Structure formats: C-alpha cells, structure tokens
PDB file of C-alpha atoms (C1' of nucleotides) in Angstrom:
ATOM      1  CA  UNK A   1       3.199 -63.544 216.753  1.00  0.00           C
ATOM      2  CA  UNK A   2       2.922 -60.208 215.093  1.00  0.00           C
ATOM      3  CA  UNK A   3       6.103 -59.059 213.353  1.00  0.00           C
ATOM      4  CA  UNK A   4       6.561 -56.152 210.985  1.00  0.00           C
ATOM      5  CA  UNK A   5       4.098 -57.308 208.271  1.00  0.00           C
ATOM      6  CA  UNK A   6       1.368 -58.066 210.786  1.00  0.00           C
ATOM      7  CA  UNK A   7       1.760 -54.792 212.665  1.00  0.00           C
ATOM      8  CA  UNK A   8       1.882 -52.912 209.359  1.00  0.00           C
ATOM      9  CA  UNK A   9      -1.379 -54.585 208.336  1.00  0.00           C
ATOM     10  CA  UNK A  10      -3.019 -53.558 211.584  1.00  0.00           C
ATOM     11  CA  UNK A  11      -1.721 -50.011 211.152  1.00  0.00           C
ATOM     12  CA  UNK A  12      -3.160 -49.764 207.641  1.00  0.00           C
ATOM     13  CA  UNK A  13      -6.543 -51.176 208.554  1.00  0.00           C
ATOM     14  CA  UNK A  14      -6.877 -49.290 211.805  1.00  0.00           C
ATOM     15  CA  UNK A  15      -6.003 -45.996 210.134  1.00  0.00           C
ATOM     16  CA  UNK A  16      -9.041 -46.363 207.885  1.00  0.00           C
ATOM     17  CA  UNK A  17     -11.327 -46.994 210.821  1.00  0.00           C
ATOM     18  CA  UNK A  18     -10.466 -44.923 213.861  1.00  0.00           C
ATOM     19  CA  UNK A  19      -8.679 -41.759 212.767  1.00  0.00           C
ATOM     20  CA  UNK A  20     -10.641 -38.717 213.845  1.00  0.00           C
ATOM     21  CA  UNK A  21     -12.661 -40.673 216.369  1.00  0.00           C
ATOM     22  CA  UNK A  22     -12.937 -39.665 219.993  1.00  0.00           C
ATOM     23  CA  UNK A  23     -12.474 -41.981 222.950  1.00  0.00           C
ATOM     24  CA  UNK A  24     -15.641 -41.902 224.984  1.00  0.00           C
ATOM     25  CA  UNK A  25     -14.874 -44.565 227.539  1.00  0.00           C
ATOM     26  CA  UNK A  26     -12.290 -47.227 228.347  1.00  0.00           C
ATOM     27  CA  UNK A  27     -12.805 -50.502 230.161  1.00  0.00           C
ATOM     28  CA  UNK A  28      -9.662 -52.047 231.618  1.00  0.00           C
ATOM     29  CA  UNK A  29      -9.624 -55.640 232.824  1.00  0.00           C
ATOM     30  CA  UNK A  30      -5.885 -56.117 233.196  1.00  0.00           C
ATOM     31  CA  UNK A  31      -3.854 -53.494 234.956  1.00  0.00           C
ATOM     32  CA  UNK A  32      -0.609 -55.241 233.956  1.00  0.00           C
ATOM     33  CA  UNK A  33      -1.326 -54.372 230.322  1.00  0.00           C
ATOM     34  CA  UNK A  34      -1.036 -50.623 230.961  1.00  0.00           C
ATOM     35  CA  UNK A  35       1.516 -48.232 232.446  1.00  0.00           C
ATOM     36  CA  UNK A  36      -0.757 -46.325 234.819  1.00  0.00           C
ATOM     37  CA  UNK A  37      -3.247 -47.201 237.496  1.00  0.00           C
ATOM     38  CA  UNK A  38      -6.520 -48.059 235.838  1.00  0.00           C
ATOM     39  CA  UNK A  39      -8.345 -44.889 236.904  1.00  0.00           C
ATOM     40  CA  UNK A  40      -5.465 -42.578 236.026  1.00  0.00           C
ATOM     41  CA  UNK A  41      -5.164 -44.159 232.603  1.00  0.00           C
ATOM     42  CA  UNK A  42      -8.861 -43.634 232.007  1.00  0.00           C
ATOM     43  CA  UNK A  43      -8.810 -40.091 233.351  1.00  0.00           C
ATOM     44  CA  UNK A  44      -6.078 -39.064 230.923  1.00  0.00           C
ATOM     45  CA  UNK A  45      -7.205 -40.893 227.813  1.00  0.00           C
ATOM     46  CA  UNK A  46     -10.949 -40.448 227.867  1.00  0.00           C
ATOM     47  CA  UNK A  47     -12.033 -37.600 225.572  1.00  0.00           C
ATOM     48  CA  UNK A  48      -8.818 -37.674 223.558  1.00  0.00           C
ATOM     49  CA  UNK A  49      -9.147 -38.356 219.860  1.00  0.00           C
ATOM     50  CA  UNK A  50      -7.103 -40.322 217.358  1.00  0.00           C
ATOM     51  CA  UNK A  51      -4.950 -38.187 215.079  1.00  0.00           C
ATOM     52  CA  UNK A  52      -2.696 -40.647 213.306  1.00  0.00           C
ATOM     53  CA  UNK A  53      -1.293 -44.171 213.498  1.00  0.00           C
ATOM     54  CA  UNK A  54       2.325 -45.100 212.850  1.00  0.00           C
ATOM     55  CA  UNK A  55       4.477 -48.187 213.146  1.00  0.00           C
ATOM     56  CA  UNK A  56       8.055 -48.417 214.373  1.00  0.00           C
ATOM     57  CA  UNK A  57       9.582 -51.912 214.446  1.00  0.00           C
ATOM     58  CA  UNK A  58       6.789 -54.115 215.828  1.00  0.00           C
ATOM     59  CA  UNK A  59       5.351 -51.229 217.798  1.00  0.00           C
ATOM     60  CA  UNK A  60       2.188 -49.372 216.963  1.00  0.00           C
ATOM     61  CA  UNK A  61       2.075 -45.679 217.820  1.00  0.00           C
ATOM     62  CA  UNK A  62      -1.365 -44.153 218.031  1.00  0.00           C
ATOM     63  CA  UNK A  63      -1.034 -40.378 218.073  1.00  0.00           C
ATOM     64  CA  UNK A  64      -3.725 -38.758 220.170  1.00  0.00           C
ATOM     65  CA  UNK A  65      -4.839 -35.217 220.763  1.00  0.00           C
ATOM     66  CA  UNK A  66      -3.380 -33.205 223.651  1.00  0.00           C
ATOM     67  CA  UNK A  67       0.179 -34.463 222.941  1.00  0.00           C
ATOM     68  CA  UNK A  68      -0.486 -37.993 224.114  1.00  0.00           C
ATOM     69  CA  UNK A  69       0.161 -41.315 222.392  1.00  0.00           C
ATOM     70  CA  UNK A  70      -0.624 -44.959 222.837  1.00  0.00           C
ATOM     71  CA  UNK A  71       2.403 -47.142 222.376  1.00  0.00           C
ATOM     72  CA  UNK A  72       1.127 -50.627 221.677  1.00  0.00           C
ATOM     73  CA  UNK A  73       3.158 -53.810 221.584  1.00  0.00           C
ATOM     74  CA  UNK A  74       1.313 -57.033 220.795  1.00  0.00           C
ATOM     75  CA  UNK A  75       4.241 -59.303 221.684  1.00  0.00           C
ATOM     76  CA  UNK A  76       3.157 -62.915 221.131  1.00  0.00           C
ATOM     77  CA  UNK A  77      -0.587 -63.045 221.393  1.00  0.00           C
ATOM     78  CA  UNK A  78      -1.881 -59.491 221.315  1.00  0.00           C
ATOM     79  CA  UNK A  79      -4.778 -58.605 219.028  1.00  0.00           C
ATOM     80  CA  UNK A  80      -6.538 -55.374 218.164  1.00  0.00           C
ATOM     81  CA  UNK A  81     -10.103 -56.043 217.102  1.00  0.00           C
ATOM     82  CA  UNK A  82     -12.356 -53.388 215.679  1.00  0.00           C
ATOM     83  CA  UNK A  83     -16.059 -53.716 216.393  1.00  0.00           C
ATOM     84  CA  UNK A  84     -18.525 -51.663 214.372  1.00  0.00           C
ATOM     85  CA  UNK A  85     -21.308 -49.922 216.268  1.00  0.00           C
ATOM     86  CA  UNK A  86     -24.420 -51.950 216.995  1.00  0.00           C
ATOM     87  CA  UNK A  87     -22.468 -55.163 216.615  1.00  0.00           C
ATOM     88  CA  UNK A  88     -22.062 -57.430 219.588  1.00  0.00           C
ATOM     89  CA  UNK A  89     -18.724 -57.326 221.376  1.00  0.00           C
ATOM     90  CA  UNK A  90     -17.393 -60.823 221.866  1.00  0.00           C
ATOM     91  CA  UNK A  91     -14.724 -60.857 224.514  1.00  0.00           C
ATOM     92  CA  UNK A  92     -11.954 -63.373 224.285  1.00  0.00           C
ATOM     93  CA  UNK A  93      -8.917 -62.666 226.477  1.00  0.00           C
ATOM     94  CA  UNK A  94      -9.977 -59.051 226.270  1.00  0.00           C
ATOM     95  CA  UNK A  95      -7.831 -56.828 228.481  1.00  0.00           C
ATOM     96  CA  UNK A  96      -8.941 -53.387 227.328  1.00  0.00           C
ATOM     97  CA  UNK A  97     -11.943 -52.002 225.437  1.00  0.00           C
ATOM     98  CA  UNK A  98     -11.894 -48.540 223.891  1.00  0.00           C
ATOM     99  CA  UNK A  99     -15.348 -47.139 223.207  1.00  0.00           C
ATOM    100  CA  UNK A 100     -15.563 -44.330 220.664  1.00  0.00           C
ATOM    101  CA  UNK A 101     -18.139 -41.544 220.544  1.00  0.00           C
ATOM    102  CA  UNK A 102     -19.128 -42.820 217.110  1.00  0.00           C
ATOM    103  CA  UNK A 103     -20.403 -45.990 218.775  1.00  0.00           C
ATOM    104  CA  UNK A 104     -17.577 -48.182 217.474  1.00  0.00           C
ATOM    105  CA  UNK A 105     -15.205 -50.084 219.725  1.00  0.00           C
ATOM    106  CA  UNK A 106     -11.623 -51.310 219.736  1.00  0.00           C
ATOM    107  CA  UNK A 107     -10.614 -54.371 221.740  1.00  0.00           C
ATOM    108  CA  UNK A 108      -7.128 -55.125 222.956  1.00  0.00           C
ATOM    109  CA  UNK A 109      -7.000 -58.879 223.461  1.00  0.00           C
ATOM    110  CA  UNK A 110      -4.003 -60.696 224.841  1.00  0.00           C
ATOM    111  CA  UNK A 111      -4.004 -64.305 225.870  1.00  0.00           C
ATOM    112  CA  UNK A 112      -0.552 -64.370 227.463  1.00  0.00           C
ATOM    113  CA  UNK A 113      -0.574 -60.754 228.642  1.00  0.00           C
ATOM    114  CA  UNK A 114       2.943 -60.013 227.450  1.00  0.00           C
ATOM    115  CA  UNK A 115       1.705 -57.146 225.320  1.00  0.00           C
ATOM    116  CA  UNK A 116       0.826 -53.671 226.501  1.00  0.00           C
ATOM    117  CA  UNK A 117      -0.795 -50.350 225.772  1.00  0.00           C
ATOM    118  CA  UNK A 118       1.312 -47.557 227.208  1.00  0.00           C
ATOM    119  CA  UNK A 119       0.082 -44.019 227.437  1.00  0.00           C
ATOM    120  CA  UNK A 120       2.959 -41.625 226.767  1.00  0.00           C
ATOM    121  CA  UNK A 121       3.284 -37.893 226.330  1.00  0.00           C
ATOM    122  CA  UNK A 122       5.059 -36.723 223.167  1.00  0.00           C
ATOM    123  CA  UNK A 123       8.311 -36.108 225.034  1.00  0.00           C
ATOM    124  CA  UNK A 124       8.122 -39.460 226.809  1.00  0.00           C
ATOM    125  CA  UNK A 125       7.600 -41.142 223.451  1.00  0.00           C
ATOM    126  CA  UNK A 126      10.581 -39.322 222.041  1.00  0.00           C
ATOM    127  CA  UNK A 127      12.892 -40.344 224.867  1.00  0.00           C
ATOM    128  CA  UNK A 128      11.503 -43.874 224.726  1.00  0.00           C
ATOM    129  CA  UNK A 129      12.768 -44.286 221.173  1.00  0.00           C
ATOM    130  CA  UNK A 130      16.070 -42.613 221.979  1.00  0.00           C
ATOM    131  CA  UNK A 131      16.678 -44.940 224.939  1.00  0.00           C
ATOM    132  CA  UNK A 132      15.551 -48.094 223.181  1.00  0.00           C
ATOM    133  CA  UNK A 133      17.862 -47.501 220.219  1.00  0.00           C
ATOM    134  CA  UNK A 134      15.662 -49.358 217.771  1.00  0.00           C
ATOM    135  CA  UNK A 135      17.352 -50.348 214.546  1.00  0.00           C
ATOM    136  CA  UNK A 136      16.771 -49.339 210.940  1.00  0.00           C
ATOM    137  CA  UNK A 137      13.392 -49.853 209.288  1.00  0.00           C
ATOM    138  CA  UNK A 138      14.071 -52.510 206.648  1.00  0.00           C
ATOM    139  CA  UNK A 139      11.487 -51.282 204.154  1.00  0.00           C
ATOM    140  CA  UNK A 140      12.533 -47.675 204.193  1.00  0.00           C
ATOM    141  CA  UNK A 141      14.872 -46.078 201.702  1.00  0.00           C
ATOM    142  CA  UNK A 142      17.557 -45.587 204.322  1.00  0.00           C
ATOM    143  CA  UNK A 143      18.022 -49.349 204.466  1.00  0.00           C
ATOM    144  CA  UNK A 144      20.268 -49.864 201.446  1.00  0.00           C
ATOM    145  CA  UNK A 145      22.634 -52.699 200.605  1.00  0.00           C
ATOM    146  CA  UNK A 146      25.520 -50.466 201.657  1.00  0.00           C
ATOM    147  CA  UNK A 147      23.819 -49.743 204.975  1.00  0.00           C
ATOM    148  CA  UNK A 148      23.217 -53.467 205.528  1.00  0.00           C
ATOM    149  CA  UNK A 149      26.860 -54.273 204.828  1.00  0.00           C
ATOM    150  CA  UNK A 150      27.989 -51.572 207.207  1.00  0.00           C
ATOM    151  CA  UNK A 151      25.689 -52.905 209.942  1.00  0.00           C
ATOM    152  CA  UNK A 152      26.978 -56.441 209.410  1.00  0.00           C
ATOM    153  CA  UNK A 153      30.593 -55.336 209.658  1.00  0.00           C
ATOM    154  CA  UNK A 154      29.952 -54.193 213.206  1.00  0.00           C
ATOM    155  CA  UNK A 155      27.900 -57.220 214.215  1.00  0.00           C
ATOM    156  CA  UNK A 156      29.168 -60.336 215.942  1.00  0.00           C
ATOM    157  CA  UNK A 157      27.443 -63.649 216.514  1.00  0.00           C
ATOM    158  CA  UNK A 158      25.031 -65.701 214.473  1.00  0.00           C
ATOM    159  CA  UNK A 159      23.145 -64.310 211.529  1.00  0.00           C
ATOM    160  CA  UNK A 160      19.659 -65.347 212.591  1.00  0.00           C
ATOM    161  CA  UNK A 161      20.123 -63.932 216.084  1.00  0.00           C
ATOM    162  CA  UNK A 162      21.345 -60.721 214.452  1.00  0.00           C
ATOM    163  CA  UNK A 163      18.308 -60.506 212.182  1.00  0.00           C
ATOM    164  CA  UNK A 164      16.019 -60.885 215.173  1.00  0.00           C
ATOM    165  CA  UNK A 165      17.811 -58.197 217.154  1.00  0.00           C
ATOM    166  CA  UNK A 166      15.515 -55.154 217.184  1.00  0.00           C
ATOM    167  CA  UNK A 167      18.445 -52.836 217.823  1.00  0.00           C
ATOM    168  CA  UNK A 168      20.049 -54.114 214.620  1.00  0.00           C
ATOM    169  CA  UNK A 169      17.152 -54.226 212.151  1.00  0.00           C
ATOM    170  CA  UNK A 170      13.643 -53.397 213.307  1.00  0.00           C
ATOM    171  CA  UNK A 171      10.661 -55.640 212.871  1.00  0.00           C
ATOM    172  CA  UNK A 172      12.001 -59.061 211.960  1.00  0.00           C
ATOM    173  CA  UNK A 173      10.985 -61.771 214.419  1.00  0.00           C
ATOM    174  CA  UNK A 174      11.334 -65.515 214.576  1.00  0.00           C
ATOM    175  CA  UNK A 175       9.280 -66.310 211.487  1.00  0.00           C
ATOM    176  CA  UNK A 176      10.683 -63.842 208.987  1.00  0.00           C
ATOM    177  CA  UNK A 177      14.307 -64.130 210.085  1.00  0.00           C
ATOM    178  CA  UNK A 178      14.113 -67.874 209.415  1.00  0.00           C
ATOM    179  CA  UNK A 179      12.532 -67.221 206.021  1.00  0.00           C
ATOM    180  CA  UNK A 180      15.223 -64.691 205.120  1.00  0.00           C
ATOM    181  CA  UNK A 181      18.008 -67.164 205.936  1.00  0.00           C
ATOM    182  CA  UNK A 182      16.306 -69.766 203.777  1.00  0.00           C
ATOM    183  CA  UNK A 183      15.933 -67.332 200.910  1.00  0.00           C
ATOM    184  CA  UNK A 184      19.666 -66.640 201.016  1.00  0.00           C
ATOM    185  CA  UNK A 185      20.713 -70.322 201.297  1.00  0.00           C
ATOM    186  CA  UNK A 186      22.342 -69.373 204.602  1.00  0.00           C
ATOM    187  CA  UNK A 187      22.410 -71.651 207.633  1.00  0.00           C
ATOM    188  CA  UNK A 188      20.987 -69.676 210.605  1.00  0.00           C
ATOM    189  CA  UNK A 189      24.024 -70.756 212.653  1.00  0.00           C
ATOM    190  CA  UNK A 190      26.460 -68.925 210.423  1.00  0.00           C
ATOM    191  CA  UNK A 191      28.636 -66.345 212.100  1.00  0.00           C
ATOM    192  CA  UNK A 192      28.037 -62.924 210.560  1.00  0.00           C
ATOM    193  CA  UNK A 193      31.713 -62.322 209.811  1.00  0.00           C
ATOM    194  CA  UNK A 194      31.874 -65.505 207.715  1.00  0.00           C
ATOM    195  CA  UNK A 195      29.200 -64.392 205.258  1.00  0.00           C
ATOM    196  CA  UNK A 196      30.237 -63.955 201.663  1.00  0.00           C
ATOM    197  CA  UNK A 197      29.311 -61.041 199.485  1.00  0.00           C
ATOM    198  CA  UNK A 198      26.733 -62.939 197.464  1.00  0.00           C
ATOM    199  CA  UNK A 199      25.101 -64.277 200.619  1.00  0.00           C
ATOM    200  CA  UNK A 200      24.834 -60.782 202.019  1.00  0.00           C
ATOM    201  CA  UNK A 201      23.259 -59.630 198.774  1.00  0.00           C
ATOM    202  CA  UNK A 202      20.680 -62.407 198.983  1.00  0.00           C
ATOM    203  CA  UNK A 203      19.940 -61.730 202.651  1.00  0.00           C
ATOM    204  CA  UNK A 204      19.321 -58.100 201.807  1.00  0.00           C
ATOM    205  CA  UNK A 205      17.111 -58.983 198.866  1.00  0.00           C
ATOM    206  CA  UNK A 206      15.255 -61.546 200.993  1.00  0.00           C
ATOM    207  CA  UNK A 207      14.489 -59.048 203.742  1.00  0.00           C
ATOM    208  CA  UNK A 208      12.937 -56.589 201.303  1.00  0.00           C
ATOM    209  CA  UNK A 209      11.072 -59.152 199.214  1.00  0.00           C
ATOM    210  CA  UNK A 210       9.715 -61.352 201.976  1.00  0.00           C
ATOM    211  CA  UNK A 211       8.480 -58.492 204.143  1.00  0.00           C
ATOM    212  CA  UNK A 212       6.865 -56.738 201.188  1.00  0.00           C
ATOM    213  CA  UNK A 213       5.197 -59.923 200.037  1.00  0.00           C
ATOM    214  CA  UNK A 214       3.999 -60.758 203.549  1.00  0.00           C
ATOM    215  CA  UNK A 215       2.371 -57.343 203.898  1.00  0.00           C
ATOM    216  CA  UNK A 216       0.592 -57.942 200.602  1.00  0.00           C
ATOM    217  CA  UNK A 217      -0.884 -61.123 202.103  1.00  0.00           C
ATOM    218  CA  UNK A 218      -1.747 -59.375 205.389  1.00  0.00           C
ATOM    219  CA  UNK A 219       0.821 -61.300 207.366  1.00  0.00           C
ATOM    220  CA  UNK A 220       1.165 -64.787 208.811  1.00  0.00           C
ATOM    221  CA  UNK A 221      -1.346 -66.191 211.249  1.00  0.00           C
ATOM    222  CA  UNK A 222       0.931 -68.261 213.399  1.00  0.00           C
ATOM    223  CA  UNK A 223      -0.274 -68.494 217.001  1.00  0.00           C
ATOM    224  CA  UNK A 224      -3.223 -66.138 217.528  1.00  0.00           C
ATOM    225  CA  UNK A 225      -2.576 -63.391 215.016  1.00  0.00           C
ATOM    226  CA  UNK A 226      -5.604 -61.946 213.235  1.00  0.00           C
ATOM    227  CA  UNK A 227      -6.181 -58.516 211.697  1.00  0.00           C
ATOM    228  CA  UNK A 228      -8.590 -55.923 213.109  1.00  0.00           C
ATOM    229  CA  UNK A 229     -11.549 -57.701 211.503  1.00  0.00           C
ATOM    230  CA  UNK A 230     -10.568 -60.990 213.110  1.00  0.00           C
ATOM    231  CA  UNK A 231      -9.349 -62.336 209.754  1.00  0.00           C
ATOM    232  CA  UNK A 232      -6.279 -64.516 209.516  1.00  0.00           C
ATOM    233  CA  UNK A 233      -3.294 -63.451 207.424  1.00  0.00           C
ATOM    234  CA  UNK A 234      -2.767 -65.424 204.256  1.00  0.00           C
ATOM    235  CA  UNK A 235       1.006 -65.738 204.176  1.00  0.00           C
ATOM    236  CA  UNK A 236       1.447 -69.010 206.112  1.00  0.00           C
ATOM    237  CA  UNK A 237       1.082 -71.209 203.010  1.00  0.00           C
ATOM    238  CA  UNK A 238       3.871 -69.176 201.438  1.00  0.00           C
ATOM    239  CA  UNK A 239       6.306 -69.737 204.296  1.00  0.00           C
ATOM    240  CA  UNK A 240       9.161 -71.882 203.063  1.00  0.00           C
ATOM    241  CA  UNK A 241      10.703 -73.189 206.295  1.00  0.00           C
ATOM    242  CA  UNK A 242       8.995 -71.813 209.380  1.00  0.00           C
ATOM    243  CA  UNK A 243       6.934 -74.489 211.097  1.00  0.00           C
ATOM    244  CA  UNK A 244       7.878 -77.157 208.530  1.00  0.00           C
ATOM    245  CA  UNK A 245       9.937 -79.439 210.767  1.00  0.00           C
ATOM    246  CA  UNK A 246      10.329 -82.938 209.312  1.00  0.00           C
ATOM    247  CA  UNK A 247       8.814 -81.909 205.992  1.00  0.00           C
ATOM    248  CA  UNK A 248      10.511 -81.855 202.625  1.00  0.00           C
ATOM    249  CA  UNK A 249      12.301 -78.728 201.556  1.00  0.00           C
ATOM    250  CA  UNK A 250      10.441 -77.171 198.615  1.00  0.00           C
ATOM    251  CA  UNK A 251      13.750 -76.287 197.022  1.00  0.00           C
ATOM    252  CA  UNK A 252      15.958 -79.355 197.341  1.00  0.00           C
ATOM    253  CA  UNK A 253      13.890 -82.106 198.931  1.00  0.00           C
ATOM    254  CA  UNK A 254      15.991 -82.141 202.112  1.00  0.00           C
ATOM    255  CA  UNK A 255      14.257 -82.580 205.462  1.00  0.00           C
ATOM    256  CA  UNK A 256      13.580 -79.348 207.363  1.00  0.00           C
ATOM    257  CA  UNK A 257      15.196 -79.378 210.763  1.00  0.00           C
ATOM    258  CA  UNK A 258      14.285 -77.529 213.961  1.00  0.00           C
ATOM    259  CA  UNK A 259      16.944 -76.416 216.408  1.00  0.00           C
ATOM    260  CA  UNK A 260      17.111 -74.033 219.349  1.00  0.00           C
ATOM    261  CA  UNK A 261      19.042 -70.875 218.595  1.00  0.00           C
ATOM    262  CA  UNK A 262      19.164 -67.940 220.934  1.00  0.00           C
ATOM    263  CA  UNK A 263      16.421 -69.686 222.877  1.00  0.00           C
ATOM    264  CA  UNK A 264      14.107 -69.713 219.856  1.00  0.00           C
ATOM    265  CA  UNK A 265      12.830 -72.534 217.729  1.00  0.00           C
ATOM    266  CA  UNK A 266      14.678 -72.190 214.451  1.00  0.00           C
ATOM    267  CA  UNK A 267      13.765 -73.957 211.224  1.00  0.00           C
ATOM    268  CA  UNK A 268      16.084 -74.516 208.308  1.00  0.00           C
ATOM    269  CA  UNK A 269      17.052 -76.985 205.600  1.00  0.00           C
ATOM    270  CA  UNK A 270      20.457 -78.511 206.420  1.00  0.00           C
ATOM    271  CA  UNK A 271      20.831 -79.616 202.811  1.00  0.00           C
ATOM    272  CA  UNK A 272      20.574 -76.316 200.956  1.00  0.00           C
ATOM    273  CA  UNK A 273      21.304 -73.768 203.678  1.00  0.00           C
ATOM    274  CA  UNK A 274      25.057 -73.820 204.066  1.00  0.00           C
TER     275      UNK A 274
ATOM    276  C1'  DC B   1      31.458 -59.867 225.153  1.00  0.00           C
ATOM    277  C1'  DA B   2      28.546 -63.334 223.173  1.00  0.00           C
ATOM    278  C1'  DA B   3      25.524 -66.731 224.767  1.00  0.00           C
ATOM    279  C1'  DT B   4      22.325 -68.490 227.839  1.00  0.00           C
ATOM    280  C1'  DC B   5      18.918 -68.257 231.460  1.00  0.00           C
ATOM    281  C1'  DG B   6      14.969 -66.517 234.084  1.00  0.00           C
ATOM    282  C1'  DT B   7      10.849 -63.713 233.892  1.00  0.00           C
ATOM    283  C1'  DC B   8       6.214 -62.568 232.477  1.00  0.00           C
ATOM    284  C1'  DC B   9       1.595 -65.855 231.142  1.00  0.00           C
ATOM    285  C1'  DT B  10      -1.590 -69.398 229.583  1.00  0.00           C
ATOM    286  C1'  DG B  11      -3.179 -72.889 226.179  1.00  0.00           C
ATOM    287  C1'  DC B  12      -2.012 -76.913 224.424  1.00  0.00           C
ATOM    288  C1'  DG B  13       0.148 -81.344 223.482  1.00  0.00           C
ATOM    289  C1'  DG B  14       2.567 -85.379 225.104  1.00  0.00           C
ATOM    290  C1'  DG B  15       2.855 -88.941 228.286  1.00  0.00           C
ATOM    291  C1'  DC B  16       0.868 -92.195 231.190  1.00  0.00           C
TER     292       DC B  16
ATOM    293  C1'  DT C   1     -10.676 -90.148 229.282  1.00  0.00           C
ATOM    294  C1'  DG C   2      -8.394 -87.080 232.214  1.00  0.00           C
ATOM    295  C1'  DC C   3      -4.771 -85.131 234.756  1.00  0.00           C
ATOM    296  C1'  DC C   4      -0.169 -83.251 235.231  1.00  0.00           C
ATOM    297  C1'  DC C   5       3.939 -81.453 233.415  1.00  0.00           C
ATOM    298  C1'  DG C   6       6.525 -78.762 230.560  1.00  0.00           C
ATOM    299  C1'  DC C   7       7.128 -76.121 226.499  1.00  0.00           C
ATOM    300  C1'  DA C   8       6.699 -71.893 223.471  1.00  0.00           C
ATOM    301  C1'  DG C   9       8.067 -67.236 222.835  1.00  0.00           C
ATOM    302  C1'  DG C  10       9.418 -60.971 222.379  1.00  0.00           C
ATOM    303  C1'  DA C  11      12.192 -58.414 224.938  1.00  0.00           C
ATOM    304  C1'  DC C  12      14.712 -57.304 228.817  1.00  0.00           C
ATOM    305  C1'  DG C  13      17.804 -57.907 232.735  1.00  0.00           C
ATOM    306  C1'  DA C  14      21.112 -60.783 235.078  1.00  0.00           C
ATOM    307  C1'  DT C  15      24.533 -64.097 234.926  1.00  0.00           C
ATOM    308  C1'  DT C  16      28.118 -67.046 232.990  1.00  0.00           C
TER     309       DT C  16
END
DNA sequence: CAATCGTCCTGCGGGC
DNA sequence: TGCCCGCAGGACGATT
C-alpha cells in the first residue's frame, strides 16, 4: 500500500521519464478507475502533454497542458509502470495504458480497483483540495514541532488513528503510523491528550526520520507496491513493528502484538510501547 | 462526537 | 488436493 514515501518515489522516478511527453493514445479497460465515460476521457486527454508531477498526501498530481491534470490515487494495490519504447507491455491487472508519442508507455495497474485516475481542470483540482481539507505535509518546513503540538491540542481520540487521518497529517498510512508509534515508545491506543511532552517530541522526530529514511530506500513493498520500473522498495527489512506479529521486538525482546484499531491491523510491542 | 460499520474489489490463506 | 469462506485495507459516508 503506497503511502507518502512510495508515492514520493513514484513522483521522482516518473518526473525523469515522462515530463515533456505527449499522450498519443489511451486504452481504458476499467471505467470505474476514471471519472468520465471512457470515450470522453480519451477525447479530452489525448494530445495533452505532461508538464510537471507533484505529490500531495498520497495523491499524485500530473499537470498537463491545456489546464488539465490527472489526479492519481493508488489506494491499496495501484501501480504505475513505465514501459520503454520497443519493450513488450506485460499486462497484469492493467486498467489503463497511456501511450506517448515518443513510443513509451505508462500502465496504471490496480488489482483491487480502489485506486483511480481522475481528469480535472485546474479549477476543479483547486476546489478538490479545498473541499478535502488535506492536512499538513509532514516533510515540509511548515510542519514544525510547534505546529505538531498545536495540531495535537485540537485532536481527540487515539494517537495512531490520528496519525493515519489525512486531514490531520498528510501521507501517513497504516505502516508508517505504526512505525512512528514504535519509534516514540508510544502505545498506539494512547489517547492524544494523555501524551507527555517527551513523547510528542519523539513522535515528531519519528515522523520526519522514518519518512525521510523510507524515501531513501524507495519505500516499503508490502502488498503489491513496486516503483515505475517494477522494482520493490527496500525499506521492509528496516520496519521495526509492522508485519512482525509474534516476533521478538528488536528493542526489548517483547513479543510484537497485532490488534484491530480503527478497523486496521495495528502492530506494536506491549512491553516497550507504553 | 468519537468509534465502528459497510462499501468498493480480488487474491490468498485457513479450514476441512 | 481442492473448494469455500472470510479477511485485508484507504477513504468516505452512514450509523451508533
């Protein structure tokens, strides 16, 4: 499941490959993955070219010519796969194929079909982000310790649920929010208002460090995540709690436990996360 | 008002 | 071995 580090990786790699290229044709196999009727989507997007690629939360924004944009969410099993010209296209759960004039291709694969590629005009994109009220970008300068404290003061409920809330902080999902709690020695069940100053400091530090490190390793390949070359991310071996149910805690030797929290599988060490 | 549930979808693992 | 059942999960809307 692509979270901030995975989407950031895709953004970086894709920027090197498709900026300046023109969309020559689009094949659409799943109409539920787009926000128009198949033919209308094609009619609008064909002949547009790629100007720039940005990321906001876990969303990829591909800025096109003519004041259009693709807004892409990979959700759980979405993949963007870049195929160099003259190479064979191997389709696996492929919902959309973008063919560029250069002869290269971009595949949008999605096993569970929760993801989407929406075609939005500039003003629709703008109002989309106003309406969705997406939270602060954790790796940007605006996200300071003071800002984090202020956000926490106004937040109720459990810390891990809060970290996963996209309207609170953008981009943390199930994997990294569990890792951040572990980093800070904080039990994911803890109520936000009960957190002590030093725990808040560690949570803040953990968010910055873990996300930065995960980007360096091109993300975590849990589920079906791969980068645009089909390569797996290399961060999974560096995960401290996620997916380690029943195994020994690297830090204290306790047994990692898995519980359901906010409807999500949540991993933590009951011995050192208090 | 926080917490939980249903929805979308499909592969996979457990049970028998 | 093979079939069936149910679970997982991001985000959103509805309900408790």
